[in-house]
Coordinates of C-alpha atoms in Angstrom, one line a residue:
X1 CA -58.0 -19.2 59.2
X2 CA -61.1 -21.3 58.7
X3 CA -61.1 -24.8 60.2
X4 CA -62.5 -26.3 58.1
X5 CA -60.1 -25.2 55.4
X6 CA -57.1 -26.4 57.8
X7 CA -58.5 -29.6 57.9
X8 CA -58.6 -29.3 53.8
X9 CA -55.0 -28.3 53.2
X10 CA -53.9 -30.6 55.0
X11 CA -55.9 -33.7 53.5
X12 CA -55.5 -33.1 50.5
X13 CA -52.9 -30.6 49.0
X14 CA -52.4 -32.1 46.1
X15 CA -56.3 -31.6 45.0
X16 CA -55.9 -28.4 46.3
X17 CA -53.0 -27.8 44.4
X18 CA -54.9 -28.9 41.2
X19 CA -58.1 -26.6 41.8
X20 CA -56.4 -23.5 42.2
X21 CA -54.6 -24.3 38.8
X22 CA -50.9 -24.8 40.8
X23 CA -50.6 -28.2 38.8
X24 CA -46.8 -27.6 38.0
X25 CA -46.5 -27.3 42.2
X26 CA -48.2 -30.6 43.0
X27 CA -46.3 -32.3 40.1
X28 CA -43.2 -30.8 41.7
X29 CA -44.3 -32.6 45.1
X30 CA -44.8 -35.7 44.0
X31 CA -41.9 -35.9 41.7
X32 CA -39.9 -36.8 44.6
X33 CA -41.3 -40.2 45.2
X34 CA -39.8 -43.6 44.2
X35 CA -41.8 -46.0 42.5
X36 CA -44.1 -47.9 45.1
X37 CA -45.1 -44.8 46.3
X38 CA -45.9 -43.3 43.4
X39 CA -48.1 -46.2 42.3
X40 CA -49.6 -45.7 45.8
X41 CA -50.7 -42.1 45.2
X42 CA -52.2 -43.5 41.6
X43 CA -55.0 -44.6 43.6
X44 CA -55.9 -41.9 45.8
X45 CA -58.1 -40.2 43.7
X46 CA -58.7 -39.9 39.8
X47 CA -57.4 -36.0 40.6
X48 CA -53.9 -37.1 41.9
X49 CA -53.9 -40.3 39.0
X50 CA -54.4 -37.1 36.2
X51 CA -51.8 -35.6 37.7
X52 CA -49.6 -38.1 37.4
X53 CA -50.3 -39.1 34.4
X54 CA -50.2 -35.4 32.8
X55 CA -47.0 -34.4 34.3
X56 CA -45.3 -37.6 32.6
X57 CA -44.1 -38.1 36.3
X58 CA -43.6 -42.0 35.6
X59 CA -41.0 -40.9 32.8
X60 CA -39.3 -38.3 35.2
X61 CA -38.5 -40.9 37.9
X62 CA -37.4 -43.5 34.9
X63 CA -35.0 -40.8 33.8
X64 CA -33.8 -40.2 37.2
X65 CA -33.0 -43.3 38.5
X66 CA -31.7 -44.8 35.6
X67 CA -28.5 -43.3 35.3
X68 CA -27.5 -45.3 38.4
X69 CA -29.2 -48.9 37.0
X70 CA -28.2 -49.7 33.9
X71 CA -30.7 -52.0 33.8
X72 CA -32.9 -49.8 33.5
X73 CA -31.3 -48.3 30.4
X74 CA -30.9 -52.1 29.0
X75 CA -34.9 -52.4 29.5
X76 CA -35.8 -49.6 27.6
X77 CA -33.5 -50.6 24.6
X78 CA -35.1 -53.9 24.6
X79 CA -38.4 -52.2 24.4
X80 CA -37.3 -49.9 21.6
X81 CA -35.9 -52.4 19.2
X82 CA -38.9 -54.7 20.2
X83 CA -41.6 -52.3 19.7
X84 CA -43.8 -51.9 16.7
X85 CA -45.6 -49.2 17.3
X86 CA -44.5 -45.2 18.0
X87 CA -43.2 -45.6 22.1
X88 CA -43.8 -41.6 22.4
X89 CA -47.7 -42.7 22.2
X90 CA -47.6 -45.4 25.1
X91 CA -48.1 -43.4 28.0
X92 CA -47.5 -46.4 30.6
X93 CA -44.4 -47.4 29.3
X94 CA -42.1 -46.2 31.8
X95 CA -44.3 -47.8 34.6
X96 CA -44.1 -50.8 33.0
X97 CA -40.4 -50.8 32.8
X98 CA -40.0 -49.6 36.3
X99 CA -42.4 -52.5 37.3
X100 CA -40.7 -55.1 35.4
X101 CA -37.5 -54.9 37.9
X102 CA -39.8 -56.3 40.7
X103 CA -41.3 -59.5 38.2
X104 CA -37.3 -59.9 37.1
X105 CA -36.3 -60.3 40.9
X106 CA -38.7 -62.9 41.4
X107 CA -38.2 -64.7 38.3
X108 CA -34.6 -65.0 39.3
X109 CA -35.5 -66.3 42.7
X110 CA -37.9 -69.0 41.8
X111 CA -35.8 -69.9 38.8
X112 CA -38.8 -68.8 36.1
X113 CA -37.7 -68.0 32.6
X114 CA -38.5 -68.9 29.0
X115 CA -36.1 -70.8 26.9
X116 CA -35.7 -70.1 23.4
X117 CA -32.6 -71.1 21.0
X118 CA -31.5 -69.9 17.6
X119 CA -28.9 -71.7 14.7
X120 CA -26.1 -69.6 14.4
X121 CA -25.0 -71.3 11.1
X122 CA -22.5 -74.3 10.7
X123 CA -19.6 -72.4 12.2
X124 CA -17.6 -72.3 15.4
X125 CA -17.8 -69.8 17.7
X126 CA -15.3 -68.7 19.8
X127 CA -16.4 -65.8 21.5
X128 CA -19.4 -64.6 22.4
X129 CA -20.0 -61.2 23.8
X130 CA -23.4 -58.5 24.1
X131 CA -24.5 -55.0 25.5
X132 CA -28.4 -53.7 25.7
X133 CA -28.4 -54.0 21.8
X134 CA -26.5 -56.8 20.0
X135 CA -24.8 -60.2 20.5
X136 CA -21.7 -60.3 19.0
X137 CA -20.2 -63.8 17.8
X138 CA -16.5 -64.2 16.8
X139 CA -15.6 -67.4 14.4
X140 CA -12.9 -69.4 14.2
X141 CA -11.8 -70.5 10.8
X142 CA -9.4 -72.5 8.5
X143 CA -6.1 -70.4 8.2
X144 CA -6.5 -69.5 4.5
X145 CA -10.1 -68.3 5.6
X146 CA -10.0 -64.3 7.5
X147 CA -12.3 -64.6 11.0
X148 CA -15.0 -62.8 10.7
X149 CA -17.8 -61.2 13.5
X150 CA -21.6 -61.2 13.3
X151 CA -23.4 -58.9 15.2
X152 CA -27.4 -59.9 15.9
X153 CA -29.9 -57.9 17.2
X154 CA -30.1 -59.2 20.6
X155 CA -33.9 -59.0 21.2
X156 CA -35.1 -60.1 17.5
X157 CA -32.2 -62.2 17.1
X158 CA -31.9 -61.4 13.5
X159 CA -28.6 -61.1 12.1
X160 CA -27.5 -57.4 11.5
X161 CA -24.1 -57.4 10.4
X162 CA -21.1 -59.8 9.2
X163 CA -18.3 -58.3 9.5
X164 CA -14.6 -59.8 7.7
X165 CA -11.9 -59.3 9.9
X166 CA -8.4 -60.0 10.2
X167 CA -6.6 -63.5 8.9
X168 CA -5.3 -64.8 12.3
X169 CA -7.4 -65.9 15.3
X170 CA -9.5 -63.5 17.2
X171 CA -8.2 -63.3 20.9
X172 CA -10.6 -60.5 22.3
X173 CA -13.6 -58.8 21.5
X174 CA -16.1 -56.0 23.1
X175 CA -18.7 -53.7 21.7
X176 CA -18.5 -50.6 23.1
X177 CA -21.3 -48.2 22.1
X178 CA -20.8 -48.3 18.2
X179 CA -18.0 -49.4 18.2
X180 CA -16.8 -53.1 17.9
X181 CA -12.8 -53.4 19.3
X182 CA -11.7 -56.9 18.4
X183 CA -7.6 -58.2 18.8
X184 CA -6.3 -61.4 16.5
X185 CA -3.5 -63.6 17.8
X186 CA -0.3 -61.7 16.0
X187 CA -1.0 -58.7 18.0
X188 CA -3.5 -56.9 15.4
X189 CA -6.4 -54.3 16.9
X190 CA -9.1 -53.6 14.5
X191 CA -12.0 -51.0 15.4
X192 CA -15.0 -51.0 13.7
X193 CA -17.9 -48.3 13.4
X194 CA -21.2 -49.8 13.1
X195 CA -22.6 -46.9 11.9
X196 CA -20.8 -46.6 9.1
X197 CA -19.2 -50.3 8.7
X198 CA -16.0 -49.9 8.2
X199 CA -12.6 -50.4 9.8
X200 CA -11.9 -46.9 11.4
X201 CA -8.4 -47.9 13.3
X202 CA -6.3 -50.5 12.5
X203 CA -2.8 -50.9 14.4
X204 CA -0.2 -53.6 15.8
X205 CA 1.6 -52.8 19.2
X206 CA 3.9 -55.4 18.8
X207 CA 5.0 -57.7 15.9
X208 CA 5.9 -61.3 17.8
X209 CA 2.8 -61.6 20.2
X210 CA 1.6 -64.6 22.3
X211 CA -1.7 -63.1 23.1
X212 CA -3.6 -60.0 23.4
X213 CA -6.8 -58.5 25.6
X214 CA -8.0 -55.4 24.8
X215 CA -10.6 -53.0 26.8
X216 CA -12.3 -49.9 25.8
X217 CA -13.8 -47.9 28.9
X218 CA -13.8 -44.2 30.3
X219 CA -12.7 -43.1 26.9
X220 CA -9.5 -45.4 26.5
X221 CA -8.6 -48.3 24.2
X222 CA -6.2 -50.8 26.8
X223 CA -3.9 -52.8 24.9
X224 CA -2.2 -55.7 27.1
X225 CA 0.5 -57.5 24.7
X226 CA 1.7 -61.0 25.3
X227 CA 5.1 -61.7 24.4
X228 CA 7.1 -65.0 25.1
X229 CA 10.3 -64.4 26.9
X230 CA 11.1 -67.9 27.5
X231 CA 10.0 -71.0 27.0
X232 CA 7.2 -70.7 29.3
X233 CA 7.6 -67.0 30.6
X234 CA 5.4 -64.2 29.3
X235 CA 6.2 -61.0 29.3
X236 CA 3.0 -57.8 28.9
X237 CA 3.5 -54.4 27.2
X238 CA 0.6 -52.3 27.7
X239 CA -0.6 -49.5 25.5
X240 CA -2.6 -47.0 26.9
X241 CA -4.8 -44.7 24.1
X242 CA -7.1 -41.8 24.0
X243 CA -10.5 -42.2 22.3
X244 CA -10.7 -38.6 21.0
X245 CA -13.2 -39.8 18.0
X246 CA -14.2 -43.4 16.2
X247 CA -11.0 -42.0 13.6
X248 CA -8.7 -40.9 16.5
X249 CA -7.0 -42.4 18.9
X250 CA -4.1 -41.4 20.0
X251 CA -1.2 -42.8 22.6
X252 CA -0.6 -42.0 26.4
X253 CA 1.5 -43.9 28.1
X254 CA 3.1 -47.4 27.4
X255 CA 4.2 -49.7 30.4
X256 CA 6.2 -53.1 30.7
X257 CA 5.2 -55.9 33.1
X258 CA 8.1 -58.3 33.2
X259 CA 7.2 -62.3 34.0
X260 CA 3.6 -61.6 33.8
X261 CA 0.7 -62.3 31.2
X262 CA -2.8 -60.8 31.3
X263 CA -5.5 -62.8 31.9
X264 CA -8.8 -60.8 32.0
X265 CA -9.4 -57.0 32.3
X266 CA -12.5 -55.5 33.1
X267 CA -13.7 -52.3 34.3
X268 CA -16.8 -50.4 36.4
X269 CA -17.5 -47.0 36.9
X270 CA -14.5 -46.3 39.3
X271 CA -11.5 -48.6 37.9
X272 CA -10.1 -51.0 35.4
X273 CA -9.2 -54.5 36.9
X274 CA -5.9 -56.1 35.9
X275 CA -5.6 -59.5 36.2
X276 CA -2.1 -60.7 36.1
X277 CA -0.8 -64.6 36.4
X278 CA 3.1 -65.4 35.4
X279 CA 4.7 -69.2 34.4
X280 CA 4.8 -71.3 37.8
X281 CA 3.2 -69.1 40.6
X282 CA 0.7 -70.0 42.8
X283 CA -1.5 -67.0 43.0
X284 CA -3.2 -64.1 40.4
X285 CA -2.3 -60.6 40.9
X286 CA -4.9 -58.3 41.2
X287 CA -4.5 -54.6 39.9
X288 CA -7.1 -51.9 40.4
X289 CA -6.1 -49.1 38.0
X290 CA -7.0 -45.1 37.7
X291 CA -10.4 -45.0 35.3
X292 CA -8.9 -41.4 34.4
X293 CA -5.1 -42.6 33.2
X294 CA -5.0 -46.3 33.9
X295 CA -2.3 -45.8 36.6
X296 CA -2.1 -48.4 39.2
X297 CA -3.4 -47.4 42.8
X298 CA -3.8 -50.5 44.5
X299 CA -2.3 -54.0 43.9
X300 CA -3.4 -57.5 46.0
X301 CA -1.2 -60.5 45.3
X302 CA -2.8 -63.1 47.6
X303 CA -6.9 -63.1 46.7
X304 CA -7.0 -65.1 43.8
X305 CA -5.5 -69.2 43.2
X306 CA -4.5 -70.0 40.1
X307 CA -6.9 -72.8 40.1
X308 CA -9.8 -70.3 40.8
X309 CA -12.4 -69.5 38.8
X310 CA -13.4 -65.5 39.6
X311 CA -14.9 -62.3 38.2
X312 CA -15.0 -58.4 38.7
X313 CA -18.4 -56.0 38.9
X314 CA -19.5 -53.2 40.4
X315 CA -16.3 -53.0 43.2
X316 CA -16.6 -56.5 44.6
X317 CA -14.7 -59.2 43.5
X318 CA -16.0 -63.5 43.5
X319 CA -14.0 -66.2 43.6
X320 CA -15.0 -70.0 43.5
X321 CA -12.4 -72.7 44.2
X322 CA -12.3 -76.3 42.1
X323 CA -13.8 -77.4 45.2
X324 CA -16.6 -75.1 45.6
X325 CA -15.8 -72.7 47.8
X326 CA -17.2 -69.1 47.0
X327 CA -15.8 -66.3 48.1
X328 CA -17.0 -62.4 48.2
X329 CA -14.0 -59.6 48.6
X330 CA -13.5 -56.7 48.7
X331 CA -10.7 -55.4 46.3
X332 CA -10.0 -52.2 47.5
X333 CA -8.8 -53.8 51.3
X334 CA -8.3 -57.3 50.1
X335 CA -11.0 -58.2 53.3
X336 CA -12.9 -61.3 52.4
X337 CA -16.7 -60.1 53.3
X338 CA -18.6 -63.8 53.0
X339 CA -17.6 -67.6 52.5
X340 CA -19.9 -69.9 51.6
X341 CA -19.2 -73.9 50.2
X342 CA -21.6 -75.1 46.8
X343 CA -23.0 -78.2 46.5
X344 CA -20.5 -78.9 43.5
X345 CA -17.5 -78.1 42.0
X346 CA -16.9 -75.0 39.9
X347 CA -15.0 -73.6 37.0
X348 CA -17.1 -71.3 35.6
X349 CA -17.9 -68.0 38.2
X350 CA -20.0 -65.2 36.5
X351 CA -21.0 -61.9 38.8
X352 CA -23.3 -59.2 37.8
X353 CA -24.6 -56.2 39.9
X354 CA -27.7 -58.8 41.6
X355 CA -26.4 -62.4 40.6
X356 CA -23.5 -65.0 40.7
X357 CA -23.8 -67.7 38.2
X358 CA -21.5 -70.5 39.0
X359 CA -21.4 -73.8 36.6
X360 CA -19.1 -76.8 35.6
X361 CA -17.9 -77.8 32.5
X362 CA -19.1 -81.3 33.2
X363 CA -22.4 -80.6 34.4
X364 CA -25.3 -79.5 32.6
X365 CA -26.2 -77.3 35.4
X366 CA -26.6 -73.8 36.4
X367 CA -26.6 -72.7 39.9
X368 CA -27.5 -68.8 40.8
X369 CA -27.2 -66.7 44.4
X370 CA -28.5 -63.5 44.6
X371 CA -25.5 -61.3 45.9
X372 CA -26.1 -60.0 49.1
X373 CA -26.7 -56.9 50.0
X374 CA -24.2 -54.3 52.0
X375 CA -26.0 -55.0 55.1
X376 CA -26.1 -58.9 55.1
X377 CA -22.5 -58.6 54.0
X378 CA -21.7 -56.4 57.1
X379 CA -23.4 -59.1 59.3
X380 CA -21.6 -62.1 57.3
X381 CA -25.1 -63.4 56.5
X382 CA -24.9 -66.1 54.0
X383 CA -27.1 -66.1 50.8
X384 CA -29.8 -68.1 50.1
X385 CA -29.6 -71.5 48.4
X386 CA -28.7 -71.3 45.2
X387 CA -31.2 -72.0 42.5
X388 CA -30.5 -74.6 40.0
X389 CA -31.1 -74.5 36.4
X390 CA -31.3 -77.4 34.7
X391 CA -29.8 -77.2 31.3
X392 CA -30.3 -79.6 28.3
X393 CA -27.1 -79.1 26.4
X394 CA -24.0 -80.3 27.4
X395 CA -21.0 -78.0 27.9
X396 CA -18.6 -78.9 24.9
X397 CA -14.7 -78.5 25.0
X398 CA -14.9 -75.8 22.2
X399 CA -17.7 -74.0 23.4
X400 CA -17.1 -70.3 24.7
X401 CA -18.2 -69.2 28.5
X402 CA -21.9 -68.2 29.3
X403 CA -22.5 -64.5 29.4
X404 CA -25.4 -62.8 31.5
X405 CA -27.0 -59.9 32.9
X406 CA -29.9 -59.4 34.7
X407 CA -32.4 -60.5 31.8
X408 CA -31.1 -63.6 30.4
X409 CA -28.3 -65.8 30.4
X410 CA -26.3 -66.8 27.5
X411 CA -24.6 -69.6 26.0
X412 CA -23.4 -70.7 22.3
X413 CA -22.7 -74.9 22.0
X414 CA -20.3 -75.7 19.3
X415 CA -21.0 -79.6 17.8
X416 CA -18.9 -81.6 15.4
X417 CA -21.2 -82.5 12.2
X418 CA -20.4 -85.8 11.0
X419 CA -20.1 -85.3 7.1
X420 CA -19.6 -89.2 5.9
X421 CA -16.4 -87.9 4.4
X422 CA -13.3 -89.2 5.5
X423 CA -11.0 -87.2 7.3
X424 CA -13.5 -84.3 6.8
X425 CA -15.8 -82.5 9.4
X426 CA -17.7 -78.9 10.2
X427 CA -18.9 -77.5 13.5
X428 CA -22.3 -76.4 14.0
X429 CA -22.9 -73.4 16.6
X430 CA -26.6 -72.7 18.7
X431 CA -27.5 -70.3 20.7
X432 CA -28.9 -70.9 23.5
X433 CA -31.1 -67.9 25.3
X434 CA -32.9 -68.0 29.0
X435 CA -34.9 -64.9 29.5
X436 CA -36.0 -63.9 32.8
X437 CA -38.3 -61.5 32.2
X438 CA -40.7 -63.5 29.9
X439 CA -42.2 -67.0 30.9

């Protein structure tokens, strides 16, 4: 072979590629790359940027890596119900959204966001929960008055929906896809479909109930009953259904936990998490159940104080002690992987896939770690100081926990309004929103 045509392939193939009209080839090759290096190979030539560009090769490495960062999926959700314009035509979307996860990480770092806050009405909020499309806000009300939900679009903040629930108190509430599962203090499960607005299940496990959490994941509605056995004893009946459709649901299995109430339940991609605490002990009971049946494969009894403050995600679980202690475990071997003390006192612990948010109900303070990686876990490396948000409103007895993800942080404060009537008064709710990715 020539040498000069050696020295040719193997400077440029892609080019070569391209001239001898093998584009689908040289799209293939560079279809492997991750994102830094395919921004690098943008600005080799205007041949390999065309490339690029015509073989949608930003879009193909969005789609691929997504699947494994829901971030990513929560990005481009915010971009749809943001956009006003046809997102088919913006050919540099999917750069930008790939992009945006490096201006996020250093957002979080210096402790950059914009601040922005919205009147939820003159009603009291009791829970607040949201997923890459909505907020969701459950009300208290007067007892001859049924609790109702209203759903907001999450990145417009414009109410959506108000939906009229049930007469008791709401004790739980998730969205999950379109549906909206939501539990009421006598032991009553409603299930809504937003596409159609309407009730689509309605049932009652049990009639006597002290309290209820419900969780909807890997196609089953949990059920965890509260009923008093004593004075102070609780006892938990857990019912276990098949999500066949929004209109079917259907029972498969049922379980008694004597002496023990549930406190949170949360799930990832690999299990459900049980909390469990009962009347006068000393220590929450951790259960990792099967994502397939909810069958319990491991149980830890000796992680978790009751005085703790602690959350589940993504197969590790935080805990934070009244006197600031954090801890980093692993639940599947109950081996504590980091220790580290805060500055102050905690009990509120949040944990995402990238973030703990720790923050008392006193202060008027956030403070945020980023979690640390596998490898400065093996090596017991501790994180770096904590970044502190300062926060104008003050954390009210009535107001529900902050939520957060990687994008924004979330909080609801609940005020008394003074009415000049006697005896007579209204609460006021806010939201509060911190957004990381604009400034």
């Amino acid at each position: 072979m020539d040498p000069s045509k050696t020295m040719e392939i193997g400077k440029d193939i892609i080019s070569l590629l391209v001239k001898r009209h093998m584009n689908l080839i040289a799209e293939s090759i560079l279809s492997f790359l991750d994102d830094t290096s395919l921004k690098n190979c943008e600005a080799v030539s205007k041949t390999w940027y065309l490339t690029i560009r015509n073989g949608k090769l930003w879009k193909h490495l969005f789609n691929r890596i997504s699947q494994r960062k829901p971030l990513l999926q929560t990005l481009l959700k915010r971009r749809e119900l943001e956009a006003k314009h046809d997102m088919e035509k913006d050919e540099f979307l999917y750069k930008r959204l790939l992009n945006c996860q490096h201006s996020l990480s250093q957002n979080w770092t210096s402790g950059k966001y914009s601040l922005s806050s919205a009147n939820v009405g003159e009603v009291s909020v009791s829970i607040v929960v949201m997923d890459a499309k909505r907020i969701l806000f459950a009300l208290r009300t007067s007892p001859s008055v049924p609790s109702s939900i209203m759903v907001w679009n999450r990145w417009t903040l414009e109410s959506e929906q108000y939906l009229v629930g049930h007469q008791e108190w709401v004790t739980d509430l998730q969205i999950c896809g379109e549906l909206i599962f939501c539990s009421y203090y006598d032991g009553t499960i409603l299930v809504w479909d937003l596409k159609t607005k309407e009730v689509v299940q309605q049932f009652q496990d049990q009639e006597v109930v002290d309290w209820v959490v419900i969780h909807a994941a890997h196609q089953l509605l949990i059920t965890c009953t509260s009923i008093a056995s004593g004075p102070s004893d609780r006892d938990t009946s857990i019912t276990v259904r098949r999500i066949k459709s929004p209109a079917e649901m259907v029972i498969e299995a049922t379980e008694e936990i004597p002496n023990y109430k549930v406190c949170k339940l949360v799930s990832d991609e690999n299990y459900f998490a049980v909390f469990l605490s009962s009347s006068g002990g000393d220590w929450i009971k951790l259960q990792l159940r099967s994502a397939a049946d909810f069958r319990c494969v491991r149980e830890m009894n000796n992680l978790i104080q009751v005085e703790d403050s602690f959350d589940y995600h993504s197969g590790r679980l935080v805990t934070g002690s009244s006197e600031g202690v954090i801890k980093i475990w692993n639940p599947e071997t109950g081996v504590c992987r980091q220790t580290w003390k805060s500055t102050d006192t905690i009990d509120q612990l949040r944990l995402s896939s990238q973030h703990i948010i720790a923050r008392h109900s006193e202060d008027t303070k956030f403070f945020v770690w980023n979690l640390p990686t596998a490898a400065d876990l093996m090596e017991r490396q501790e994180p770096n100081d904590s970044v502190q948000i300062e926060t104008c409103e003050e954390v009210g007895v009535m107001d529900p926990s902050f939520i957060f993800d990687e994008l924004q942080i979330i909080n609801v404060s609940v005020n008394e309004l003074e009415l000049g009537i006697p005896n007579t008064s209204a609460m006021s709710s806010t939201l509060v929103v911190r957004d990381f990715l604009k400034q």
